[in-house]
mmCIF file of C-alpha atoms in Angstrom:
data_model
loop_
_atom_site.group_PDB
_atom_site.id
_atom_site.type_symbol
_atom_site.label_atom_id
_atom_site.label_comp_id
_atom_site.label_asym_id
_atom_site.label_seq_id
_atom_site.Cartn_x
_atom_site.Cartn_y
_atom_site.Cartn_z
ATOM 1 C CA UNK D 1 95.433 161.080 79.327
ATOM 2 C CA UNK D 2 91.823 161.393 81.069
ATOM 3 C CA UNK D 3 91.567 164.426 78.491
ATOM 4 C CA UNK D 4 92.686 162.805 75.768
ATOM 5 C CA UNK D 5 90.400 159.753 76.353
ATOM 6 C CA UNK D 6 87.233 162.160 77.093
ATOM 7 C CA UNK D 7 87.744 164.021 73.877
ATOM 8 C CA UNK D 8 87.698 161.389 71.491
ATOM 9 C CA UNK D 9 84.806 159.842 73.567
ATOM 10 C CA UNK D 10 82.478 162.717 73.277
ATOM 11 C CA UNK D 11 83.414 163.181 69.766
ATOM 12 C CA UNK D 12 82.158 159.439 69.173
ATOM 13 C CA UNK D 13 79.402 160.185 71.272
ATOM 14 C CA UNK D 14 78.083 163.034 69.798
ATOM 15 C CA UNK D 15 79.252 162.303 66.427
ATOM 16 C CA UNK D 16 76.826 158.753 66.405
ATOM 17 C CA UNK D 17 73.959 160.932 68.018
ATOM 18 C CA UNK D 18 74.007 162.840 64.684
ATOM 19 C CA UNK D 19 74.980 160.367 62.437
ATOM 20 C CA UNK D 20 71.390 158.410 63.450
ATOM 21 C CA UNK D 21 69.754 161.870 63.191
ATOM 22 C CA UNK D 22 71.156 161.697 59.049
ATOM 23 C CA UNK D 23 70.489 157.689 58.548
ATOM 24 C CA UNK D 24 67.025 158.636 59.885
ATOM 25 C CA UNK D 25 66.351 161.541 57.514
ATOM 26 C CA UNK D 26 68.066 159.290 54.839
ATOM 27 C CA UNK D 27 66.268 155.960 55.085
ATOM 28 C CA UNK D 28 69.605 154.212 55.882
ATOM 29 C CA UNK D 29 67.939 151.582 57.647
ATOM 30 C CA UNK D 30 68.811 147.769 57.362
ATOM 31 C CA UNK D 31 65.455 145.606 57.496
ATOM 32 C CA UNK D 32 65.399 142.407 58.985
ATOM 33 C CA UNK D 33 65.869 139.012 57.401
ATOM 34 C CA UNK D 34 67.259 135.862 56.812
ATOM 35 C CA UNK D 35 70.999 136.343 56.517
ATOM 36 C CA UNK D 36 70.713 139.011 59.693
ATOM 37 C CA UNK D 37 71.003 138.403 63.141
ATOM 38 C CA UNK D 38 68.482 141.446 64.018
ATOM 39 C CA UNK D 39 64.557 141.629 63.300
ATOM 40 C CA UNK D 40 63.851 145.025 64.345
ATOM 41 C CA UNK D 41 64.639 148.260 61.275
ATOM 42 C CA UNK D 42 67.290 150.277 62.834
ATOM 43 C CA UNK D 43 69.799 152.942 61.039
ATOM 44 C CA UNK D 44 73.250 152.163 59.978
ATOM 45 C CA UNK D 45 76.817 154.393 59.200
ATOM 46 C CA UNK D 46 77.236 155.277 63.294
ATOM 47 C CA UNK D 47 81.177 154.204 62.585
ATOM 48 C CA UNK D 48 81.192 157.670 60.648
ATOM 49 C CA UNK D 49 81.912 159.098 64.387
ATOM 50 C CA UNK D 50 84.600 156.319 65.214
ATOM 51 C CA UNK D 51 86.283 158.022 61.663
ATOM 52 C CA UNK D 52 86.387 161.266 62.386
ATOM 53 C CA UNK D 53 87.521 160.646 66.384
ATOM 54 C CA UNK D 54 90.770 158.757 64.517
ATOM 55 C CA UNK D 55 91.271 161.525 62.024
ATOM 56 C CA UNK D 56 91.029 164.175 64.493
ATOM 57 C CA UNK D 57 93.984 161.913 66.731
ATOM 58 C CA UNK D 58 95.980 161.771 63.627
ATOM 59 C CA UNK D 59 96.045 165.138 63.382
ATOM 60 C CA UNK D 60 96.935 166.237 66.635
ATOM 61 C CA UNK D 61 99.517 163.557 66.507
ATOM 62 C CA UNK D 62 100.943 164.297 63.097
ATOM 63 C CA UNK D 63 101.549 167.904 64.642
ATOM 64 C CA UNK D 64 102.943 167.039 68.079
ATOM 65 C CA UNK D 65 105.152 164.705 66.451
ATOM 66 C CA UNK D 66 106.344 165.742 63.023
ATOM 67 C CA UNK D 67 108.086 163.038 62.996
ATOM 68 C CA UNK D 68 105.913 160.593 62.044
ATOM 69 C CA UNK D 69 104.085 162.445 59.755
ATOM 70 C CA UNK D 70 104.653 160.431 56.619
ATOM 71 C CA UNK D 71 103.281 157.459 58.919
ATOM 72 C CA UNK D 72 100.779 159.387 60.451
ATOM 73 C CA UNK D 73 99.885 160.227 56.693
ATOM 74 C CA UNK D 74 99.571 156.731 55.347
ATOM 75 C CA UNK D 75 97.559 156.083 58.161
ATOM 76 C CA UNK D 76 94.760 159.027 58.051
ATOM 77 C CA UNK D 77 94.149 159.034 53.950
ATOM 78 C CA UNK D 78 94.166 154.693 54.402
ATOM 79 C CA UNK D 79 91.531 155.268 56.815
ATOM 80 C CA UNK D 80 89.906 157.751 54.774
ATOM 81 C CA UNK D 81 89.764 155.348 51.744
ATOM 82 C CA UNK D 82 88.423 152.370 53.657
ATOM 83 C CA UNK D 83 85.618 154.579 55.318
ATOM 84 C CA UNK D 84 84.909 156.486 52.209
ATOM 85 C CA UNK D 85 84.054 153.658 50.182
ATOM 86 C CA UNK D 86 82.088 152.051 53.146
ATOM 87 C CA UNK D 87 80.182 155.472 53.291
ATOM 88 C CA UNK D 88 79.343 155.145 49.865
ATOM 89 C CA UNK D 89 78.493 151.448 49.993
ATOM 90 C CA UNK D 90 76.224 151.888 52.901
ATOM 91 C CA UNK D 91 74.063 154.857 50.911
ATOM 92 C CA UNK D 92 73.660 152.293 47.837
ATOM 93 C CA UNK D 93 75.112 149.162 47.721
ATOM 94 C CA UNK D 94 78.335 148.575 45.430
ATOM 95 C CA UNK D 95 80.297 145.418 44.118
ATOM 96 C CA UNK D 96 82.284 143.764 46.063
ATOM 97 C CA UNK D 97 85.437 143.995 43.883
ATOM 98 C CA UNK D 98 85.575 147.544 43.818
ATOM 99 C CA UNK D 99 85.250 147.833 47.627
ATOM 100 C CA UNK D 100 87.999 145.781 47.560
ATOM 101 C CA UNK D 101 90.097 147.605 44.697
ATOM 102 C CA UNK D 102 89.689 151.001 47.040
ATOM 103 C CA UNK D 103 90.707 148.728 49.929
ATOM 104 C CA UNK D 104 94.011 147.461 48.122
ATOM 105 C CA UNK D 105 94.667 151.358 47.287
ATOM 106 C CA UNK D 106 94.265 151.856 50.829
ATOM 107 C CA UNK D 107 96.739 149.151 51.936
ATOM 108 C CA UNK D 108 98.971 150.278 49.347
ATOM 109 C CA UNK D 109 99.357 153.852 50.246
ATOM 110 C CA UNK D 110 100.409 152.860 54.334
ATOM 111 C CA UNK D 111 102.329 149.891 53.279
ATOM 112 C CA UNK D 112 104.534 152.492 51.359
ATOM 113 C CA UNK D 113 104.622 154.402 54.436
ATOM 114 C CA UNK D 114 105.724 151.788 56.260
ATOM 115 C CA UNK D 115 108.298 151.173 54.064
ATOM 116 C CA UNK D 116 109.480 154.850 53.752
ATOM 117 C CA UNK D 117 109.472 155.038 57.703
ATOM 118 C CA UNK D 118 111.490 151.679 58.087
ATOM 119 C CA UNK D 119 112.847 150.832 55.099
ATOM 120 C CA UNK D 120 111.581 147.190 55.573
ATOM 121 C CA UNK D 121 109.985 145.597 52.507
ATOM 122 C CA UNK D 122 109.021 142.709 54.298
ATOM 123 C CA UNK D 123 106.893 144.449 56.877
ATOM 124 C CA UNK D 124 105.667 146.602 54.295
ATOM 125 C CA UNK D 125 103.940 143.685 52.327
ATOM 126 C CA UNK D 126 103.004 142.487 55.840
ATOM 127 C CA UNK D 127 101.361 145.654 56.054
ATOM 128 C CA UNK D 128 99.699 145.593 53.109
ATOM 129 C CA UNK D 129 98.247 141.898 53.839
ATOM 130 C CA UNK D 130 97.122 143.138 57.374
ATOM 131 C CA UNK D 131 94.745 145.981 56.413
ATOM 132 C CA UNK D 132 93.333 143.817 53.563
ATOM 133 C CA UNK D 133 92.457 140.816 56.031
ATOM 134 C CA UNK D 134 91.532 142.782 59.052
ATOM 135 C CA UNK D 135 89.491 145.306 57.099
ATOM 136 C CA UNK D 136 87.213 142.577 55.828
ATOM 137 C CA UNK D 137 87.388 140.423 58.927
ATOM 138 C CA UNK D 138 86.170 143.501 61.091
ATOM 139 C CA UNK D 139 82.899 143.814 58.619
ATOM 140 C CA UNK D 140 82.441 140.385 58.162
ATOM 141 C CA UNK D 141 82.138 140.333 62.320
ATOM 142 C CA UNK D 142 80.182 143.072 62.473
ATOM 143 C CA UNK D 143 76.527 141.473 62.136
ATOM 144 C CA UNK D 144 75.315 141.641 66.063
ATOM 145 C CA UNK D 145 74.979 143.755 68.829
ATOM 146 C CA UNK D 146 78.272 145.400 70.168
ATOM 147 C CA UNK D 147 80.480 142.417 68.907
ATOM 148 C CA UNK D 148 82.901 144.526 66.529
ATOM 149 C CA UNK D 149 83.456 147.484 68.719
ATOM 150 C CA UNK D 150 84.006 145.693 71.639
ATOM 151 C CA UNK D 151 86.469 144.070 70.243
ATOM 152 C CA UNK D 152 87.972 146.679 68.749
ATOM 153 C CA UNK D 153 88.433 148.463 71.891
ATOM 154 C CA UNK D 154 89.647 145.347 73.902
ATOM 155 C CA UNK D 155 92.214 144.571 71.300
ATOM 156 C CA UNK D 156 93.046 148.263 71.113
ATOM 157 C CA UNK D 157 93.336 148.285 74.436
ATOM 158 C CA UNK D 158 95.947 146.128 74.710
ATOM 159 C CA UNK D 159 97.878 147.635 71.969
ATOM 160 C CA UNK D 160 98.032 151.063 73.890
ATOM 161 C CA UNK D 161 99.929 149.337 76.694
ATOM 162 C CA UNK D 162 102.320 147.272 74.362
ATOM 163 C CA UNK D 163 102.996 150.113 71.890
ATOM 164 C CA UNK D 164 103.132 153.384 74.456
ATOM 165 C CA UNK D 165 104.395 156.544 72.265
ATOM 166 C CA UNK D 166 102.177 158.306 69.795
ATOM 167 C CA UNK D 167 100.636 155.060 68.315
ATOM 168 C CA UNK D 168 100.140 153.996 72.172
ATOM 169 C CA UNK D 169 98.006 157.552 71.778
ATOM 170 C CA UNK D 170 96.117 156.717 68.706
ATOM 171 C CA UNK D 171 95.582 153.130 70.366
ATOM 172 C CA UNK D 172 93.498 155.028 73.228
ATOM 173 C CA UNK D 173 91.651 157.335 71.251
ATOM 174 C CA UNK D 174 89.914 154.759 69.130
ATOM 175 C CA UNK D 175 88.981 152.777 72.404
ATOM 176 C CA UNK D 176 87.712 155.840 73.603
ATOM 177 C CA UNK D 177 85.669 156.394 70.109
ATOM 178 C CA UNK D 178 84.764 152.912 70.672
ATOM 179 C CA UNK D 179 83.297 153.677 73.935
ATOM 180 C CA UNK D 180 81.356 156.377 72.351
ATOM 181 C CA UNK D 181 79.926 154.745 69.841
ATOM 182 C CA UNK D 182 78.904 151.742 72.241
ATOM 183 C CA UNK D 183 75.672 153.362 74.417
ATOM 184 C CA UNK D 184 74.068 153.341 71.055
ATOM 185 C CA UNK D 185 74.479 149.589 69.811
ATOM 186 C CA UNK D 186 74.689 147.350 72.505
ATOM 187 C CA UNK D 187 73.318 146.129 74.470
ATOM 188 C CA UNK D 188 70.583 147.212 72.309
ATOM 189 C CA UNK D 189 71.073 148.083 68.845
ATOM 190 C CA UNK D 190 69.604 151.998 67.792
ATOM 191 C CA UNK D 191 72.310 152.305 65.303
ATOM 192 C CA UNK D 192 74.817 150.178 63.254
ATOM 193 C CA UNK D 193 78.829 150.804 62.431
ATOM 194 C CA UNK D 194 77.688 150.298 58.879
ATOM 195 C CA UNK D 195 80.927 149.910 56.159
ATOM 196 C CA UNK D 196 81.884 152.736 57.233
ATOM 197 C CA UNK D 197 82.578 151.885 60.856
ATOM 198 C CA UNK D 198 83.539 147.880 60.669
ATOM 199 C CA UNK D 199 85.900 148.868 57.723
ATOM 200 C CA UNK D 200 87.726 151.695 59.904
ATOM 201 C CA UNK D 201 88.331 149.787 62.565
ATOM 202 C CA UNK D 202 90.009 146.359 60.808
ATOM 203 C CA UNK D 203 91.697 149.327 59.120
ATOM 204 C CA UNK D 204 93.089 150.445 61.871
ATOM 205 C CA UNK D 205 93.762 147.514 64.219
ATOM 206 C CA UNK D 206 95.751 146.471 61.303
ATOM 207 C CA UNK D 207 98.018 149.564 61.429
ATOM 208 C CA UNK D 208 98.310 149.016 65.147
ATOM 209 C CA UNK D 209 99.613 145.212 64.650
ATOM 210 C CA UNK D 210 102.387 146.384 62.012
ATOM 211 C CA UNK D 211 103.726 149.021 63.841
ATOM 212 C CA UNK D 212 103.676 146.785 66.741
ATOM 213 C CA UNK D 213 105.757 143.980 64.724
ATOM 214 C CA UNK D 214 107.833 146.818 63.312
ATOM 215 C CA UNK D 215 110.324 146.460 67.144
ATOM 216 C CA UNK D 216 107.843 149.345 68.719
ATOM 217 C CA UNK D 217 107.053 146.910 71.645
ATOM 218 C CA UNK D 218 109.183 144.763 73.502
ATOM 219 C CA UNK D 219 106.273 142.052 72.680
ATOM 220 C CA UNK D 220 107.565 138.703 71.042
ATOM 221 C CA UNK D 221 105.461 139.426 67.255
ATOM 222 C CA UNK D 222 103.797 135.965 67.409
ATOM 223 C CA UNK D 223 102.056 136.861 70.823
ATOM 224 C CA UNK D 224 100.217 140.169 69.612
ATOM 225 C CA UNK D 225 97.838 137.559 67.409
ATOM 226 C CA UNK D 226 96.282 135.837 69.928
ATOM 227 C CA UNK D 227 94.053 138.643 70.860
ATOM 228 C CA UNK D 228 92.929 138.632 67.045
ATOM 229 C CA UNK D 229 92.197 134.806 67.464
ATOM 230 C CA UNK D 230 87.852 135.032 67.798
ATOM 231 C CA UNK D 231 87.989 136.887 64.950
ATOM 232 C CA UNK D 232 90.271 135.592 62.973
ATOM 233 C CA UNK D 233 89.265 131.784 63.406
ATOM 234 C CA UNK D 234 85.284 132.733 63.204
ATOM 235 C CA UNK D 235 85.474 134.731 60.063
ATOM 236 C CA UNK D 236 88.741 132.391 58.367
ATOM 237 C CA UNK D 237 87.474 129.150 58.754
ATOM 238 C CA UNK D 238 83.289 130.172 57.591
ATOM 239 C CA UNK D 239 84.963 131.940 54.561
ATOM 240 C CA UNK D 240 87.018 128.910 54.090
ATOM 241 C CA UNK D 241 83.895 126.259 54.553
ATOM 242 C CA UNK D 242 81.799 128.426 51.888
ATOM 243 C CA UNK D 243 84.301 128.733 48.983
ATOM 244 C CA UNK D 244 85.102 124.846 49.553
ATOM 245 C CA UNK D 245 80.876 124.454 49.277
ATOM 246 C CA UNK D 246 81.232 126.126 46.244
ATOM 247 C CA UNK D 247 78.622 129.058 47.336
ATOM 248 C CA UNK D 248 79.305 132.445 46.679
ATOM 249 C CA UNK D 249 81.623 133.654 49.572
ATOM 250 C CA UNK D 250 81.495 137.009 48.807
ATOM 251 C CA UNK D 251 78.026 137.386 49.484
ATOM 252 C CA UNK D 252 76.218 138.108 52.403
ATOM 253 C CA UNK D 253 74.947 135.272 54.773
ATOM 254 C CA UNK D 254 74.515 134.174 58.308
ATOM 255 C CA UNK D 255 76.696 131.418 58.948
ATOM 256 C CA UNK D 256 79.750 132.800 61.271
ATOM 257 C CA UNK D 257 79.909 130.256 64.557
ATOM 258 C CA UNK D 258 78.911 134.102 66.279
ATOM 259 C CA UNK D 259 75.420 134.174 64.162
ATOM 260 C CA UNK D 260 74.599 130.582 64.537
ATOM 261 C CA UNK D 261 75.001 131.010 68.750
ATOM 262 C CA UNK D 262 72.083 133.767 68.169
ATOM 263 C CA UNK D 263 70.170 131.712 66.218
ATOM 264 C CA UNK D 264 70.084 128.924 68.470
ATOM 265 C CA UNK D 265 68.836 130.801 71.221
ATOM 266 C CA UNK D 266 71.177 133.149 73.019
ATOM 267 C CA UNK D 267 70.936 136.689 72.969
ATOM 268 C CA UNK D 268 73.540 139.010 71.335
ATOM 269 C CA UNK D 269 74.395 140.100 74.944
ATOM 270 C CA UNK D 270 75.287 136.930 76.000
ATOM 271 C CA UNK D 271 77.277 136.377 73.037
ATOM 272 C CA UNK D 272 79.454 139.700 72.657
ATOM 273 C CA UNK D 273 80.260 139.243 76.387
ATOM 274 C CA UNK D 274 81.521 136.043 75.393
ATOM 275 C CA UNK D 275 83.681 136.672 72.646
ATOM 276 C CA UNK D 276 85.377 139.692 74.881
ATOM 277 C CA UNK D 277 85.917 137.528 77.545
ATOM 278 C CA UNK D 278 88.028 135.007 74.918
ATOM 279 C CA UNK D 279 89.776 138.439 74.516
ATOM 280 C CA UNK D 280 90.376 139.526 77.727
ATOM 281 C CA UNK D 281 91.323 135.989 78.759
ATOM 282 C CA UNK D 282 94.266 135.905 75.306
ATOM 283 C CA UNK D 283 95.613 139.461 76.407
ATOM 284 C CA UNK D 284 95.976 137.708 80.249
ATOM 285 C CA UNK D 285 97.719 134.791 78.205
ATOM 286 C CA UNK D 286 100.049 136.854 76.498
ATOM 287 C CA UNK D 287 101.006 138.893 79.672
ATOM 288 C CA UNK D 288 101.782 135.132 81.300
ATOM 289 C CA UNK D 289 103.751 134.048 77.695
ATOM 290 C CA UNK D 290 106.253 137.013 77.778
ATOM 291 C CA UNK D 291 107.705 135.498 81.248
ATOM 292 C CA UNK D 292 108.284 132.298 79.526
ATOM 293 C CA UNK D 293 110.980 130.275 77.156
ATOM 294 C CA UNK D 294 109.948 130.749 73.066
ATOM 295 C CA UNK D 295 109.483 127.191 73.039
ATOM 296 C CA UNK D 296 106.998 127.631 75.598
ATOM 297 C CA UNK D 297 105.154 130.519 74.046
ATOM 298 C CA UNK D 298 105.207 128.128 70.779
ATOM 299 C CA UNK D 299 103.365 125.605 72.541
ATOM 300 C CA UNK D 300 101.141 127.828 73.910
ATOM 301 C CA UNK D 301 100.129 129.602 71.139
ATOM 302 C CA UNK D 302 99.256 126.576 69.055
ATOM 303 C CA UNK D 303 96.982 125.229 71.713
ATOM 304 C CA UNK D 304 95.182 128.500 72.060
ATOM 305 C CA UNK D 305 94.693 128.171 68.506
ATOM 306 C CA UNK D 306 93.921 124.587 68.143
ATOM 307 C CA UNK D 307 91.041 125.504 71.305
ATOM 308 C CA UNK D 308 89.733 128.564 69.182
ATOM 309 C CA UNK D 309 89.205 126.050 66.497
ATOM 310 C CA UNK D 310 87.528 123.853 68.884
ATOM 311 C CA UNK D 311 84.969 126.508 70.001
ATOM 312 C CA UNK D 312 84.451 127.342 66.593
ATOM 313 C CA UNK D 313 83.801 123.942 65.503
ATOM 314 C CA UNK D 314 81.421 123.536 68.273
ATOM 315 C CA UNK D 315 79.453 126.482 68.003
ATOM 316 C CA UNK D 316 79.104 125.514 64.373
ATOM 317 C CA UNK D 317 77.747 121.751 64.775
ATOM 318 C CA UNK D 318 76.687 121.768 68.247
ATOM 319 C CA UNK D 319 74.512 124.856 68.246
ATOM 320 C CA UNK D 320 72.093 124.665 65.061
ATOM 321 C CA UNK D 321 69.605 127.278 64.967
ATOM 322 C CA UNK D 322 65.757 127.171 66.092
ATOM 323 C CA UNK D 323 62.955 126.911 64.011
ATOM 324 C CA UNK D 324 59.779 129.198 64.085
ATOM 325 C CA UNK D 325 59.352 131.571 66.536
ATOM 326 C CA UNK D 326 61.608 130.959 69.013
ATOM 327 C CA UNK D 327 64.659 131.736 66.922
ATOM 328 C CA UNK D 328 63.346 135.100 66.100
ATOM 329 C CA UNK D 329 62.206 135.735 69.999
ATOM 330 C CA UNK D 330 65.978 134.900 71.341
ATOM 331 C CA UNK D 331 67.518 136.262 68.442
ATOM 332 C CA UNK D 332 66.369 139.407 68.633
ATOM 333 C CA UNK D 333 68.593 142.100 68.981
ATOM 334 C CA UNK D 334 66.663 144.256 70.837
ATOM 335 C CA UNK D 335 67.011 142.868 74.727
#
């Protein structure tokens, strides 16, 4: 294990190293301004290295057990899709809708695999849902310091533990990429994930939670979403608020309960340390759930949901951002 962790570590490591070396020579540099949380120029596409530490698992793992392969398969040219068409996007920007088309190709191609592996329709179109939602939740997250791969490798994490087996495997290596990738974005920022990253690892985490709901863990399938719940509430409920405004949802803005805590004053430290706690503390919760009645878990569940609204609500209305320079002094994300 302590090999298997160090390899895909030092792949991420190295692999980010040289991936700021290209955005340099490139000019892939996002600038400052009004619907970003940072206001220093720094380099994006460092989730190119999280890519390639996944493919090179995959690999290993298709080989070691054949097995899987056509699962194994579905997963590796998914991920390629996503990351492809977040490489592209992040050399010159592209529309939406196509990202999205390559995205549903993507979602396609391991839901099928799902369903050749299990023969479950159901969990296939489950499947198909998750990478579509998590994909875009993970780069709609992605807009400070650390946030998305931290929580990527806390909710990975956890999935390692509950799944074991060779997806308990590919669980570890991208926490291990994660950690990689990590000395070089937070707590200060000298490269982004870019598409490319954020987009691989919703991708992923979404392949992880079917195959987790597909009876490879002993975990009740209701549970394994409360680790997903910063996320999911954050980015559900601001898309939900925009298209409901009317303004154009699909665009780029500033407005996740995550961005407004930075613009009212706290630094992106404070607040990727506090969305990983929330994490931490939901993977304690569902440890505690599994040793109770399903009624209980029920109950449980909705409150922890009904409080994640809560928090989201008031980071939204309680915490409106600064004006003048002190919003751009404590919302830097350089600490």
């Amino acid at each position: 294990m302590v090999f298997w962790l160090l390899l895909h570590f030092v792949i991420a490591l190295a692999g980010t190293w040289m991936a700021r070396q290209y955005a340099i020579r490139r000019d892939l540099i996002d600038h400052p301004g009004e619907r970003r949380s940072h206001d220093v120029p720094t380099p994006r596409g460092g989730g190119v290295a999280i890519v390639i530490a996944l493919l090179v698992a995959a690999c290993v793992l298709a080989w070691r057990q054949p097995q899987q392969i056509v699962l194994v398969a579905g997963f590796a040219v998914g991920l390629l899709l996503v990351a492809g068409i977040g490489m592209v996007d992040d050399h010159r920007p592209l529309s939406p809708w196509l990202r999205l088309g390559v995205q549903a190709v993507a979602a396609a191609l391991f839901s099928v695999a799902v369903a050749a592996t299990w023969g479950n329709v159901p969990l296939a179109m489950l499947a198909f849902a998750a990478v579509l939602v998590l994909t875009n939740v993970w780069n709609f997250m992605d807009g400070i310091n650390g946030i998305a791969a931290t929580q990527a490798a806390l909710v990975g994490l956890g999935l390692a533990f509950v799944l074991g087996g060779v997806w308990g495997w590919l669980a570890l290596a991208l926490v291990a990429a994660c950690l990689g990738f990590l000395p070089f974005n937070f707590p200060r920022a000298r490269i982004f994930l870019g598409d490319v990253g954020s987009g691989a690892l919703g991708f992923a985490l979404a392949a992880l939670l079917t195959i987790s709901m597909a009876g490879a863990s002993a975990l009740p399938q209701g549970l394994i979403l409360l680790p997903f719940s910063a996320f999911l509430i954050d980015s559900g409920l601001t898309l939900l608020r925009r298209f409901v405004r009317g303004e154009r949802w699909w665009t780029a803005h500033a407005q996740h309960a995550y961005q407004r805590w930075v613009a009212a004053g706290r630094t992106h430290t404070v607040v990727t340390v506090a969305y990983a706690a929330w994490t931490v503390a939901a993977w304690l919760l569902v440890w505690r759930l599994t040793l109770m009645s399903e009624q209980q878990m029920t109950i449980w569940c909705m409150l922890w949901f009904a409080a994640t609204v809560g928090v989201w609500a008031w980071l939204q209305y309680l915490h409106q951002p600064l004006d003048g320079p002190r919003a751009a002094a404590n919302g830097k994300d350089t600490e």
